[in-house]
JSON list of C-alpha atoms in Angstrom, two decimals:
[
{"chain": "A", "resi": 908, "resn": "GLY", "atom": "CA", "xyz": [-3.55, 11.77, -13.74]},
{"chain": "A", "resi": 909, "resn": "GLY", "atom": "CA", "xyz": [-3.93, 9.94, -10.30]},
{"chain": "A", "resi": 910, "resn": "ILE", "atom": "CA", "xyz": [-6.60, 7.73, -8.42]},
{"chain": "A", "resi": 911, "resn": "LEU", "atom": "CA", "xyz": [-9.76, 10.45, -9.43]},
{"chain": "A", "resi": 912, "resn": "GLY", "atom": "CA", "xyz": [-8.45, 10.89, -12.78]},
{"chain": "A", "resi": 913, "resn": "ALA", "atom": "CA", "xyz": [-8.75, 6.80, -13.69]},
{"chain": "A", "resi": 914, "resn": "VAL", "atom": "CA", "xyz": [-12.13, 6.86, -12.64]},
{"chain": "A", "resi": 915, "resn": "LEU", "atom": "CA", "xyz": [-13.13, 9.76, -14.85]},
{"chain": "A", "resi": 916, "resn": "GLU", "atom": "CA", "xyz": [-11.27, 7.69, -17.67]},
{"chain": "A", "resi": 917, "resn": "ASP", "atom": "CA", "xyz": [-13.11, 4.52, -16.50]},
{"chain": "A", "resi": 918, "resn": "ALA", "atom": "CA", "xyz": [-16.47, 6.25, -16.87]},
{"chain": "A", "resi": 919, "resn": "LEU", "atom": "CA", "xyz": [-15.93, 7.96, -19.96]},
{"chain": "A", "resi": 920, "resn": "ARG", "atom": "CA", "xyz": [-14.86, 4.43, -21.61]},
{"chain": "A", "resi": 921, "resn": "GLY", "atom": "CA", "xyz": [-17.61, 2.87, -20.73]},
{"chain": "A", "resi": 922, "resn": "VAL", "atom": "CA", "xyz": [-16.16, 0.49, -17.63]},
{"chain": "A", "resi": 923, "resn": "PRO", "atom": "CA", "xyz": [-18.55, -0.97, -15.79]},
{"chain": "A", "resi": 924, "resn": "ALA", "atom": "CA", "xyz": [-19.49, 0.69, -12.49]},
{"chain": "A", "resi": 925, "resn": "ALA", "atom": "CA", "xyz": [-18.09, -2.50, -10.08]},
{"chain": "A", "resi": 926, "resn": "ALA", "atom": "CA", "xyz": [-14.78, -2.66, -11.80]},
{"chain": "A", "resi": 927, "resn": "ALA", "atom": "CA", "xyz": [-14.17, 1.02, -11.78]},
{"chain": "A", "resi": 928, "resn": "ALA", "atom": "CA", "xyz": [-14.85, 0.63, -7.97]},
{"chain": "A", "resi": 929, "resn": "ALA", "atom": "CA", "xyz": [-12.76, -2.45, -7.78]},
{"chain": "A", "resi": 930, "resn": "ARG", "atom": "CA", "xyz": [-9.82, -0.49, -9.17]},
{"chain": "A", "resi": 931, "resn": "PHE", "atom": "CA", "xyz": [-10.63, 2.78, -7.30]},
{"chain": "A", "resi": 932, "resn": "HIS", "atom": "CA", "xyz": [-10.52, 0.65, -3.92]},
{"chain": "A", "resi": 933, "resn": "GLY", "atom": "CA", "xyz": [-7.42, -1.58, -4.80]},
{"chain": "A", "resi": 934, "resn": "ALA", "atom": "CA", "xyz": [-5.46, 2.03, -5.69]},
{"chain": "A", "resi": 935, "resn": "VAL", "atom": "CA", "xyz": [-6.70, 3.51, -2.52]},
{"chain": "A", "resi": 936, "resn": "ILE", "atom": "CA", "xyz": [-5.66, 0.55, -0.23]},
{"chain": "A", "resi": 937, "resn": "ASP", "atom": "CA", "xyz": [-2.47, 0.27, -1.99]},
{"chain": "A", "resi": 938, "resn": "LEU", "atom": "CA", "xyz": [-1.16, 4.05, -1.72]},
{"chain": "A", "resi": 939, "resn": "LEU", "atom": "CA", "xyz": [-2.26, 3.53, 1.98]},
{"chain": "A", "resi": 940, "resn": "VAL", "atom": "CA", "xyz": [-0.77, 0.29, 2.78]},
{"chain": "A", "resi": 941, "resn": "ALA", "atom": "CA", "xyz": [2.92, 2.31, 0.88]},
{"chain": "A", "resi": 942, "resn": "ALA", "atom": "CA", "xyz": [2.48, 5.31, 2.99]},
{"chain": "A", "resi": 943, "resn": "ALA", "atom": "CA", "xyz": [2.30, 3.15, 6.21]},
{"chain": "A", "resi": 944, "resn": "ALA", "atom": "CA", "xyz": [4.95, 0.74, 5.44]},
{"chain": "A", "resi": 945, "resn": "GLU", "atom": "CA", "xyz": [7.30, 3.75, 4.59]},
{"chain": "A", "resi": 946, "resn": "ALA", "atom": "CA", "xyz": [6.14, 5.75, 7.35]},
{"chain": "A", "resi": 947, "resn": "ALA", "atom": "CA", "xyz": [7.12, 2.00, 9.63]},
{"chain": "A", "resi": 948, "resn": "GLY", "atom": "CA", "xyz": [10.34, 2.07, 7.64]},
{"chain": "A", "resi": 949, "resn": "ARG", "atom": "CA", "xyz": [10.98, 5.64, 8.89]},
{"chain": "A", "resi": 950, "resn": "THR", "atom": "CA", "xyz": [9.91, 4.96, 12.71]},
{"chain": "A", "resi": 951, "resn": "GLY", "atom": "CA", "xyz": [10.17, 1.33, 13.62]},
{"chain": "A", "resi": 952, "resn": "VAL", "atom": "CA", "xyz": [6.48, 1.62, 14.99]},
{"chain": "A", "resi": 953, "resn": "ARG", "atom": "CA", "xyz": [4.82, -1.60, 13.34]},
{"chain": "A", "resi": 954, "resn": "VAL", "atom": "CA", "xyz": [1.59, -1.22, 14.18]},
{"chain": "A", "resi": 955, "resn": "VAL", "atom": "CA", "xyz": [-1.55, 1.12, 12.70]},
{"chain": "A", "resi": 956, "resn": "ALA", "atom": "CA", "xyz": [-4.50, 2.02, 13.90]},
{"chain": "A", "resi": 957, "resn": "LEU", "atom": "CA", "xyz": [-7.38, 1.89, 11.50]},
{"chain": "A", "resi": 958, "resn": "SER", "atom": "CA", "xyz": [-10.14, 4.10, 12.32]},
{"chain": "A", "resi": 959, "resn": "GLY", "atom": "CA", "xyz": [-12.78, 6.96, 11.06]},
{"chain": "A", "resi": 960, "resn": "GLY", "atom": "CA", "xyz": [-16.00, 6.90, 8.92]},
{"chain": "A", "resi": 961, "resn": "CYS", "atom": "CA", "xyz": [-14.79, 5.68, 5.71]},
{"chain": "A", "resi": 962, "resn": "LEU", "atom": "CA", "xyz": [-13.49, 2.31, 7.49]},
{"chain": "A", "resi": 963, "resn": "GLN", "atom": "CA", "xyz": [-17.61, 1.72, 7.63]},
{"chain": "A", "resi": 964, "resn": "ASN", "atom": "CA", "xyz": [-16.79, 0.23, 3.97]},
{"chain": "A", "resi": 965, "resn": "ARG", "atom": "CA", "xyz": [-15.82, -3.21, 4.25]},
{"chain": "A", "resi": 966, "resn": "ILE", "atom": "CA", "xyz": [-13.73, -3.77, 0.86]},
{"chain": "A", "resi": 967, "resn": "LEU", "atom": "CA", "xyz": [-11.21, -0.87, 2.35]},
{"chain": "A", "resi": 968, "resn": "LEU", "atom": "CA", "xyz": [-11.00, -2.41, 5.89]},
{"chain": "A", "resi": 969, "resn": "ARG", "atom": "CA", "xyz": [-10.62, -5.96, 4.75]},
{"chain": "A", "resi": 970, "resn": "GLY", "atom": "CA", "xyz": [-8.06, -4.61, 2.25]},
{"chain": "A", "resi": 971, "resn": "LEU", "atom": "CA", "xyz": [-6.36, -2.41, 4.21]},
{"chain": "A", "resi": 972, "resn": "GLU", "atom": "CA", "xyz": [-6.11, -5.11, 6.85]},
{"chain": "A", "resi": 973, "resn": "ALA", "atom": "CA", "xyz": [-4.51, -8.27, 4.45]},
{"chain": "A", "resi": 974, "resn": "GLY", "atom": "CA", "xyz": [-2.18, -4.85, 2.88]},
{"chain": "A", "resi": 975, "resn": "LEU", "atom": "CA", "xyz": [-0.82, -4.31, 6.00]},
{"chain": "A", "resi": 976, "resn": "ALA", "atom": "CA", "xyz": [-0.46, -7.78, 7.15]},
{"chain": "A", "resi": 977, "resn": "ALA", "atom": "CA", "xyz": [1.46, -8.88, 4.03]},
{"chain": "A", "resi": 978, "resn": "ALA", "atom": "CA", "xyz": [3.46, -5.86, 4.61]},
{"chain": "A", "resi": 979, "resn": "GLY", "atom": "CA", "xyz": [4.34, -7.33, 8.20]},
{"chain": "A", "resi": 980, "resn": "LEU", "atom": "CA", "xyz": [2.47, -4.48, 9.81]},
{"chain": "A", "resi": 981, "resn": "GLU", "atom": "CA", "xyz": [-0.47, -5.36, 12.80]},
{"chain": "A", "resi": 982, "resn": "ALA", "atom": "CA", "xyz": [-3.78, -3.51, 12.05]},
{"chain": "A", "resi": 983, "resn": "LEU", "atom": "CA", "xyz": [-5.79, -2.38, 15.18]},
{"chain": "A", "resi": 984, "resn": "THR", "atom": "CA", "xyz": [-9.12, -1.92, 14.39]},
{"chain": "A", "resi": 985, "resn": "GLN", "atom": "CA", "xyz": [-12.45, -0.98, 16.46]},
{"chain": "A", "resi": 986, "resn": "ALA", "atom": "CA", "xyz": [-15.02, -3.65, 17.83]},
{"chain": "A", "resi": 987, "resn": "ALA", "atom": "CA", "xyz": [-16.74, -2.27, 20.95]},
{"chain": "A", "resi": 988, "resn": "VAL", "atom": "CA", "xyz": [-17.07, 1.39, 19.55]},
{"chain": "A", "resi": 989, "resn": "PRO", "atom": "CA", "xyz": [-18.09, 2.44, 16.05]},
{"chain": "A", "resi": 990, "resn": "SER", "atom": "CA", "xyz": [-15.06, 3.71, 13.64]},
{"chain": "A", "resi": 991, "resn": "ASN", "atom": "CA", "xyz": [-17.76, 6.68, 12.93]},
{"chain": "A", "resi": 992, "resn": "ASP", "atom": "CA", "xyz": [-18.99, 9.80, 14.30]},
{"chain": "A", "resi": 993, "resn": "GLY", "atom": "CA", "xyz": [-20.29, 7.53, 17.32]},
{"chain": "A", "resi": 994, "resn": "GLY", "atom": "CA", "xyz": [-16.52, 6.97, 18.47]},
{"chain": "A", "resi": 995, "resn": "LEU", "atom": "CA", "xyz": [-16.18, 10.18, 17.79]},
{"chain": "A", "resi": 996, "resn": "CYS", "atom": "CA", "xyz": [-18.54, 11.25, 20.31]},
{"chain": "A", "resi": 997, "resn": "LEU", "atom": "CA", "xyz": [-17.57, 8.78, 22.94]},
{"chain": "A", "resi": 998, "resn": "GLY", "atom": "CA", "xyz": [-13.88, 10.21, 22.71]},
{"chain": "A", "resi": 999, "resn": "GLN", "atom": "CA", "xyz": [-15.12, 14.34, 23.02]},
{"chain": "A", "resi": 1000, "resn": "ALA", "atom": "CA", "xyz": [-17.25, 12.71, 25.93]},
{"chain": "A", "resi": 1001, "resn": "TRP", "atom": "CA", "xyz": [-14.43, 11.20, 27.95]},
{"chain": "A", "resi": 1002, "resn": "ALA", "atom": "CA", "xyz": [-12.23, 14.28, 26.80]},
{"chain": "A", "resi": 1003, "resn": "GLY", "atom": "CA", "xyz": [-14.88, 16.48, 28.59]},
{"chain": "A", "resi": 1004, "resn": "VAL", "atom": "CA", "xyz": [-14.90, 14.17, 31.77]},
{"chain": "A", "resi": 1005, "resn": "MET", "atom": "CA", "xyz": [-11.00, 14.05, 31.89]},
{"chain": "A", "resi": 1006, "resn": "ALA", "atom": "CA", "xyz": [-10.74, 17.75, 31.22]},
{"chain": "A", "resi": 1007, "resn": "GLY", "atom": "CA", "xyz": [-13.17, 18.06, 34.48]},
{"chain": "A", "resi": 1008, "resn": "GLY", "atom": "CA", "xyz": [-16.38, 19.59, 31.98]}
]
């Protein structure tokens, strides 16, 4: 079952890769939006920071932005710093400077 099971089933049934990929992306987006909405309901926090290398994937990024907005949540995304290792390196350098290293 689950998302990976659905991908395997699609492959075994000969579903075109584009359709299987769209289903996969949609499922990941739906799960993440649902988790954020559930957390917002428990905590009252309505702002979600989106970061990480997987958000270089525009389908995921745009889908999450739209889904979070529809759930009444605000999505923060990176603009001046890359969401992947470049941003991580900048954060590590900043932490080193702040620690006096």
